[in-house]
PDB file of C-alpha atoms and ligand atoms in Angstrom:
ATOM      1  CA  MET A   1     209.674  54.243  96.542  1.00  0.00           C
ATOM      2  CA  LEU A   2     212.024  55.507  99.185  1.00  0.00           C
ATOM      3  CA  LEU A   3     214.337  58.499  99.342  1.00  0.00           C
ATOM      4  CA  ILE A   4     217.846  58.440 100.763  1.00  0.00           C
ATOM      5  CA  ALA A   5     219.870  61.616 101.246  1.00  0.00           C
ATOM      6  CA  ALA A   6     222.207  63.225 103.721  1.00  0.00           C
ATOM      7  CA  PRO A   7     220.697  65.938 105.927  1.00  0.00           C
ATOM      8  CA  GLY A   8     219.946  68.881 103.635  1.00  0.00           C
ATOM      9  CA  GLY A   9     219.865  66.594 100.585  1.00  0.00           C
ATOM     10  CA  GLY A  10     216.289  67.561  99.737  1.00  0.00           C
ATOM     11  CA  LYS A  11     214.333  64.454 100.753  1.00  0.00           C
ATOM     12  CA  GLY A  12     211.432  66.561 102.022  1.00  0.00           C
ATOM     13  CA  THR A  13     211.228  68.721  98.892  1.00  0.00           C
ATOM     14  CA  GLN A  14     211.472  65.780  96.475  1.00  0.00           C
ATOM     15  CA  GLY A  15     209.062  63.767  98.619  1.00  0.00           C
ATOM     16  CA  GLU A  16     206.404  66.446  98.103  1.00  0.00           C
ATOM     17  CA  LEU A  17     207.088  66.984  94.401  1.00  0.00           C
ATOM     18  CA  LEU A  18     207.138  63.250  93.658  1.00  0.00           C
ATOM     19  CA  SER A  19     204.042  62.638  95.708  1.00  0.00           C
ATOM     20  CA  ALA A  20     202.145  65.325  93.756  1.00  0.00           C
ATOM     21  CA  ARG A  21     203.364  63.884  90.467  1.00  0.00           C
ATOM     22  CA  PHE A  22     202.650  60.213  91.176  1.00  0.00           C
ATOM     23  CA  GLY A  23     199.663  60.628  93.476  1.00  0.00           C
ATOM     24  CA  ALA A  24     201.418  58.573  96.129  1.00  0.00           C
ATOM     25  CA  GLU A  25     201.436  59.559  99.763  1.00  0.00           C
ATOM     26  CA  HIS A  26     204.545  61.329 101.096  1.00  0.00           C
ATOM     27  CA  ILE A  27     205.632  60.052 104.502  1.00  0.00           C
ATOM     28  CA  SER A  28     208.598  61.727 106.198  1.00  0.00           C
ATOM     29  CA  SER A  29     209.959  59.739 109.135  1.00  0.00           C
ATOM     30  CA  GLY A  30     211.491  62.947 110.519  1.00  0.00           C
ATOM     31  CA  ASP A  31     208.079  64.676 110.446  1.00  0.00           C
ATOM     32  CA  VAL A  32     206.295  61.692 112.002  1.00  0.00           C
ATOM     33  CA  LEU A  33     208.894  61.598 114.781  1.00  0.00           C
ATOM     34  CA  ARG A  34     208.802  65.395 115.278  1.00  0.00           C
ATOM     35  CA  GLY A  35     205.010  65.139 115.507  1.00  0.00           C
ATOM     36  CA  ALA A  36     205.345  62.608 118.316  1.00  0.00           C
ATOM     37  CA  ALA A  37     207.908  64.824 120.040  1.00  0.00           C
ATOM     38  CA  GLU A  38     205.551  67.810 119.855  1.00  0.00           C
ATOM     39  CA  ALA A  39     202.654  65.736 121.179  1.00  0.00           C
ATOM     40  CA  GLY A  40     204.793  65.124 124.267  1.00  0.00           C
ATOM     41  CA  THR A  41     203.860  61.457 124.725  1.00  0.00           C
ATOM     42  CA  PRO A  42     206.408  59.352 126.670  1.00  0.00           C
ATOM     43  CA  ALA A  43     207.823  57.995 123.388  1.00  0.00           C
ATOM     44  CA  GLY A  44     207.735  61.535 121.991  1.00  0.00           C
ATOM     45  CA  ARG A  45     209.828  62.880 124.843  1.00  0.00           C
ATOM     46  CA  GLU A  46     212.460  60.247 124.101  1.00  0.00           C
ATOM     47  CA  VAL A  47     212.358  61.102 120.404  1.00  0.00           C
ATOM     48  CA  ALA A  48     212.875  64.800 121.165  1.00  0.00           C
ATOM     49  CA  ALA A  49     216.088  64.076 123.077  1.00  0.00           C
ATOM     50  CA  TYR A  50     217.588  62.074 120.180  1.00  0.00           C
ATOM     51  CA  GLN A  51     216.536  64.599 117.545  1.00  0.00           C
ATOM     52  CA  ARG A  52     217.948  67.521 119.511  1.00  0.00           C
ATOM     53  CA  ARG A  53     221.368  65.832 119.566  1.00  0.00           C
ATOM     54  CA  GLY A  54     221.162  64.724 115.948  1.00  0.00           C
ATOM     55  CA  ASP A  55     221.294  61.059 116.969  1.00  0.00           C
ATOM     56  CA  LEU A  56     219.167  58.402 115.325  1.00  0.00           C
ATOM     57  CA  VAL A  57     216.044  57.475 117.231  1.00  0.00           C
ATOM     58  CA  PRO A  58     216.208  53.789 118.340  1.00  0.00           C
ATOM     59  CA  ASP A  59     214.744  51.391 115.782  1.00  0.00           C
ATOM     60  CA  GLN A  60     212.001  50.077 118.062  1.00  0.00           C
ATOM     61  CA  ILE A  61     210.565  53.563 118.633  1.00  0.00           C
ATOM     62  CA  VAL A  62     210.829  54.356 114.917  1.00  0.00           C
ATOM     63  CA  PHE A  63     208.898  51.200 113.988  1.00  0.00           C
ATOM     64  CA  ASP A  64     206.274  51.742 116.689  1.00  0.00           C
ATOM     65  CA  LEU A  65     205.557  55.263 115.444  1.00  0.00           C
ATOM     66  CA  LEU A  66     205.963  54.704 111.707  1.00  0.00           C
ATOM     67  CA  ILE A  67     204.107  51.436 111.067  1.00  0.00           C
ATOM     68  CA  PRO A  68     200.682  52.877 111.965  1.00  0.00           C
ATOM     69  CA  VAL A  69     201.280  55.629 109.374  1.00  0.00           C
ATOM     70  CA  VAL A  70     202.780  53.486 106.594  1.00  0.00           C
ATOM     71  CA  ALA A  71     200.384  50.526 106.811  1.00  0.00           C
ATOM     72  CA  PRO A  72     197.218  52.472 105.864  1.00  0.00           C
ATOM     73  CA  ALA A  73     199.133  54.374 103.149  1.00  0.00           C
ATOM     74  CA  THR A  74     200.119  51.109 101.446  1.00  0.00           C
ATOM     75  CA  ALA A  75     196.492  50.059 101.518  1.00  0.00           C
ATOM     76  CA  ARG A  76     195.520  53.352  99.818  1.00  0.00           C
ATOM     77  CA  GLY A  77     197.949  52.686  96.975  1.00  0.00           C
ATOM     78  CA  GLY A  78     201.592  53.559  97.328  1.00  0.00           C
ATOM     79  CA  TYR A  79     203.836  55.848  99.262  1.00  0.00           C
ATOM     80  CA  ILE A  80     207.056  57.778  99.091  1.00  0.00           C
ATOM     81  CA  LEU A  81     209.088  57.226 102.219  1.00  0.00           C
ATOM     82  CA  ASP A  82     211.518  59.977 103.082  1.00  0.00           C
ATOM     83  CA  GLY A  83     214.073  59.301 105.806  1.00  0.00           C
ATOM     84  CA  PHE A  84     213.273  55.648 106.379  1.00  0.00           C
ATOM     85  CA  PRO A  85     215.056  53.248 106.444  1.00  0.00           C
ATOM     86  CA  ARG A  86     218.151  54.977 107.734  1.00  0.00           C
ATOM     87  CA  THR A  87     220.123  51.975 108.995  1.00  0.00           C
ATOM     88  CA  LEU A  88     220.783  48.503 107.564  1.00  0.00           C
ATOM     89  CA  PRO A  89     218.817  46.823 110.388  1.00  0.00           C
ATOM     90  CA  GLN A  90     215.848  49.094 109.621  1.00  0.00           C
ATOM     91  CA  ALA A  91     216.117  48.114 105.935  1.00  0.00           C
ATOM     92  CA  MET A  92     216.245  44.392 106.798  1.00  0.00           C
ATOM     93  CA  THR A  93     213.222  44.595 109.073  1.00  0.00           C
ATOM     94  CA  ALA A  94     211.327  46.681 106.529  1.00  0.00           C
ATOM     95  CA  ALA A  95     212.122  44.103 103.820  1.00  0.00           C
ATOM     96  CA  GLU A  96     210.760  41.300 106.044  1.00  0.00           C
ATOM     97  CA  ILE A  97     207.583  43.200 106.800  1.00  0.00           C
ATOM     98  CA  GLY A  98     207.228  43.973 103.084  1.00  0.00           C
ATOM     99  CA  LEU A  99     207.538  40.295 102.181  1.00  0.00           C
ATOM    100  CA  ARG A 100     204.964  39.295 104.754  1.00  0.00           C
ATOM    101  CA  LEU A 101     202.516  41.915 103.514  1.00  0.00           C
ATOM    102  CA  ASP A 102     203.340  41.189  99.868  1.00  0.00           C
ATOM    103  CA  LEU A 103     204.551  44.748  99.233  1.00  0.00           C
ATOM    104  CA  THR A 104     207.112  45.477  96.558  1.00  0.00           C
ATOM    105  CA  LEU A 105     209.648  48.263  96.771  1.00  0.00           C
ATOM    106  CA  ASP A 106     210.080  49.725  93.282  1.00  0.00           C
ATOM    107  CA  ALA A 107     213.050  52.011  93.796  1.00  0.00           C
ATOM    108  CA  ALA A 108     215.428  53.559  96.294  1.00  0.00           C
ATOM    109  CA  VAL A 109     216.334  57.058  95.131  1.00  0.00           C
ATOM    110  CA  TYR A 110     219.608  58.503  96.403  1.00  0.00           C
ATOM    111  CA  LEU A 111     219.801  62.295  96.207  1.00  0.00           C
ATOM    112  CA  HIS A 112     223.474  63.115  95.991  1.00  0.00           C
ATOM    113  CA  VAL A 113     224.645  66.590  97.065  1.00  0.00           C
ATOM    114  CA  PRO A 114     228.199  67.807  97.829  1.00  0.00           C
ATOM    115  CA  GLU A 115     228.833  68.315 101.533  1.00  0.00           C
ATOM    116  CA  LEU A 116     229.501  72.084 101.286  1.00  0.00           C
ATOM    117  CA  VAL A 117     226.098  72.595  99.673  1.00  0.00           C
ATOM    118  CA  LEU A 118     224.424  70.468 102.362  1.00  0.00           C
ATOM    119  CA  VAL A 119     225.866  72.610 105.138  1.00  0.00           C
ATOM    120  CA  GLU A 120     224.833  75.846 103.382  1.00  0.00           C
ATOM    121  CA  ARG A 121     221.270  74.610 102.960  1.00  0.00           C
ATOM    122  CA  LEU A 122     220.970  73.443 106.571  1.00  0.00           C
ATOM    123  CA  LEU A 123     222.355  76.670 108.002  1.00  0.00           C
ATOM    124  CA  ALA A 124     219.837  78.616 105.894  1.00  0.00           C
ATOM    125  CA  ARG A 125     216.948  76.465 107.193  1.00  0.00           C
ATOM    126  CA  ALA A 126     217.472  76.955 110.936  1.00  0.00           C
ATOM    127  CA  ARG A 127     215.465  74.059 112.399  1.00  0.00           C
ATOM    128  CA  PRO A 128     216.379  73.477 116.083  1.00  0.00           C
ATOM    129  CA  ASP A 129     218.733  70.634 115.037  1.00  0.00           C
ATOM    130  CA  ASP A 130     220.392  72.838 112.389  1.00  0.00           C
ATOM    131  CA  THR A 131     223.139  74.329 114.588  1.00  0.00           C
ATOM    132  CA  PRO A 132     226.719  73.922 113.299  1.00  0.00           C
ATOM    133  CA  GLU A 133     227.685  71.257 115.888  1.00  0.00           C
ATOM    134  CA  VAL A 134     224.521  69.193 115.457  1.00  0.00           C
ATOM    135  CA  ILE A 135     224.786  69.465 111.653  1.00  0.00           C
ATOM    136  CA  ARG A 136     228.349  68.127 111.815  1.00  0.00           C
ATOM    137  CA  HIS A 137     227.166  65.219 113.941  1.00  0.00           C
ATOM    138  CA  ARG A 138     224.191  64.420 111.666  1.00  0.00           C
ATOM    139  CA  LEU A 139     226.472  64.376 108.609  1.00  0.00           C
ATOM    140  CA  GLN A 140     228.769  61.960 110.430  1.00  0.00           C
ATOM    141  CA  VAL A 141     225.823  59.726 111.388  1.00  0.00           C
ATOM    142  CA  PHE A 142     224.781  59.718 107.721  1.00  0.00           C
ATOM    143  CA  ALA A 143     228.283  58.765 106.556  1.00  0.00           C
ATOM    144  CA  ASP A 144     228.688  56.011 109.175  1.00  0.00           C
ATOM    145  CA  THR A 145     225.230  54.523 109.466  1.00  0.00           C
ATOM    146  CA  THR A 146     222.988  55.509 106.562  1.00  0.00           C
ATOM    147  CA  SER A 147     225.321  55.562 103.562  1.00  0.00           C
ATOM    148  CA  PRO A 148     225.807  51.723 103.601  1.00  0.00           C
ATOM    149  CA  LEU A 149     222.170  51.594 102.458  1.00  0.00           C
ATOM    150  CA  ILE A 150     223.248  53.043  99.111  1.00  0.00           C
ATOM    151  CA  ASP A 151     225.337  49.957  98.320  1.00  0.00           C
ATOM    152  CA  TYR A 152     222.714  47.640  99.766  1.00  0.00           C
ATOM    153  CA  TYR A 153     220.000  48.962  97.428  1.00  0.00           C
ATOM    154  CA  ARG A 154     222.432  49.095  94.492  1.00  0.00           C
ATOM    155  CA  ARG A 155     224.161  45.695  94.814  1.00  0.00           C
ATOM    156  CA  ASP A 156     221.868  43.473  96.857  1.00  0.00           C
ATOM    157  CA  ARG A 157     218.506  44.754  95.681  1.00  0.00           C
ATOM    158  CA  GLY A 158     219.351  46.277  92.291  1.00  0.00           C
ATOM    159  CA  ILE A 159     216.857  49.135  92.656  1.00  0.00           C
ATOM    160  CA  LEU A 160     219.084  52.142  93.352  1.00  0.00           C
ATOM    161  CA  VAL A 161     218.502  55.316  91.352  1.00  0.00           C
ATOM    162  CA  GLU A 162     221.235  57.884  92.048  1.00  0.00           C
ATOM    163  CA  VAL A 163     220.653  61.472  90.953  1.00  0.00           C
ATOM    164  CA  ASP A 164     222.617  64.714  91.119  1.00  0.00           C
ATOM    165  CA  ALA A 165     220.522  66.675  93.618  1.00  0.00           C
ATOM    166  CA  ASP A 166     222.519  69.903  93.391  1.00  0.00           C
ATOM    167  CA  GLN A 167     220.078  71.182  90.749  1.00  0.00           C
ATOM    168  CA  PRO A 168     216.711  72.994  90.795  1.00  0.00           C
ATOM    169  CA  PRO A 169     214.031  70.826  92.466  1.00  0.00           C
ATOM    170  CA  GLU A 170     211.826  70.395  89.358  1.00  0.00           C
ATOM    171  CA  VAL A 171     214.839  69.319  87.283  1.00  0.00           C
ATOM    172  CA  ILE A 172     215.642  66.654  89.876  1.00  0.00           C
ATOM    173  CA  THR A 173     212.029  65.437  89.892  1.00  0.00           C
ATOM    174  CA  ASP A 174     212.084  65.192  86.068  1.00  0.00           C
ATOM    175  CA  GLU A 175     215.303  63.198  86.213  1.00  0.00           C
ATOM    176  CA  ILE A 176     213.911  60.798  88.829  1.00  0.00           C
ATOM    177  CA  GLN A 177     210.744  60.301  86.797  1.00  0.00           C
ATOM    178  CA  ALA A 178     212.729  59.572  83.617  1.00  0.00           C
ATOM    179  CA  ARG A 179     214.947  57.092  85.451  1.00  0.00           C
ATOM    180  CA  LEU A 180     211.958  55.309  86.984  1.00  0.00           C
ATOM    181  CA  GLU A 181     210.328  55.047  83.558  1.00  0.00           C
ATOM    182  CA  ASP A 182     213.561  53.544  82.150  1.00  0.00           C
ATOM    183  CA  MET A 183     213.557  51.051  85.001  1.00  0.00           C
ATOM    184  CA  SER A 184     209.995  49.924  84.479  1.00  0.00           C
ATOM    185  CA  ARG A 185     210.579  49.619  80.708  1.00  0.00           C
ATOM    186  CA  ALA A 186     213.676  47.512  81.348  1.00  0.00           C
ATOM    187  CA  SER A 187     211.792  45.206  83.711  1.00  0.00           C
ATOM    188  CA  GLY A 188     209.020  44.868  81.165  1.00  0.00           C
TER     189      GLY A 188
HETATM  190  P1  ADP B   1     217.572  65.323 108.144  1.00  0.00           P
HETATM  191  O1  ADP B   1     217.631  64.320 107.042  1.00  0.00           O
HETATM  192  O2  ADP B   1     217.852  66.706 107.700  1.00  0.00           O
HETATM  193  O3  ADP B   1     218.394  64.930 109.333  1.00  0.00           O
HETATM  194  P2  ADP B   1     214.942  64.340 109.035  1.00  0.00           P
HETATM  195  O4  ADP B   1     213.707  65.126 109.306  1.00  0.00           O
HETATM  196  O5  ADP B   1     214.887  63.282 108.006  1.00  0.00           O
HETATM  197  O6  ADP B   1     216.050  65.445 108.658  1.00  0.00           O
HETATM  198  O7  ADP B   1     215.454  63.664 110.409  1.00  0.00           O
HETATM  199  C1  ADP B   1     215.611  64.422 111.572  1.00  0.00           C
HETATM  200  C2  ADP B   1     215.920  63.518 112.773  1.00  0.00           C
HETATM  201  O8  ADP B   1     214.843  62.586 112.970  1.00  0.00           O
HETATM  202  C3  ADP B   1     217.167  62.652 112.646  1.00  0.00           C
HETATM  203  O9  ADP B   1     218.345  63.337 113.019  1.00  0.00           O
HETATM  204  C4  ADP B   1     216.838  61.506 113.627  1.00  0.00           C
HETATM  205  O10 ADP B   1     217.001  61.925 114.963  1.00  0.00           O
HETATM  206  C5  ADP B   1     215.335  61.327 113.417  1.00  0.00           C
HETATM  207  N1  ADP B   1     215.002  60.287 112.400  1.00  0.00           N
HETATM  208  C6  ADP B   1     214.343  60.473 111.218  1.00  0.00           C
HETATM  209  N2  ADP B   1     214.179  59.313 110.569  1.00  0.00           N
HETATM  210  C7  ADP B   1     214.752  58.345 111.324  1.00  0.00           C
HETATM  211  C8  ADP B   1     214.920  56.937 111.199  1.00  0.00           C
HETATM  212  N3  ADP B   1     214.463  56.262 110.130  1.00  0.00           N
HETATM  213  N4  ADP B   1     215.577  56.281 112.194  1.00  0.00           N
HETATM  214  C9  ADP B   1     216.042  56.930 113.268  1.00  0.00           C
HETATM  215  N5  ADP B   1     215.921  58.245 113.463  1.00  0.00           N
HETATM  216  C10 ADP B   1     215.275  58.968 112.507  1.00  0.00           C
END
């Protein structure tokens, strides 16, 4: 399963709740990339510069850092990806890799939250990339580059689950679980 949401949409929170509920590993691309940035490797230093500005990290770096984390998780039995893919090219490459490795993607969950609520949540969180200017830029990047994924998973793949994510976290998790159960019943 993968989680799509604008910055502040609650991918991290739902990733943890869903992972506890389904016993699947929670992998946050943002955390993996921040880990590399903190480790200060050459790739990590590049990552840090993109994250500070609120720009997307180039696909090649994302794949190089993420594949070694995702591959063993799939072998251990399922994962919840939060923050990846974030661009159509990332989704296409991920789909190819999935086909080659015979992995199926069950659902893409879109956590929908009104923009005013997103900004409030981000300002309350105060991560280094949560300043008003960088927040504005990240929301724009989401609208331009990530939101086309919503239609891709809805129309082309038929696995989109859209939920109202301006609700208490446990209520959202319940709703996602119910929707996933409906989906698996429908597919027999
Ligand atoms: P948020 O969704 O609040 O922006 P994340 O932790 O998901 O928080 O992402 C933080 C930053 O990490 C992004 O602004 C971007 O620089 C980088 N990042 C995370 N995932 C990806 C990805 N799949 N592709 C490119 N950059 C990414």
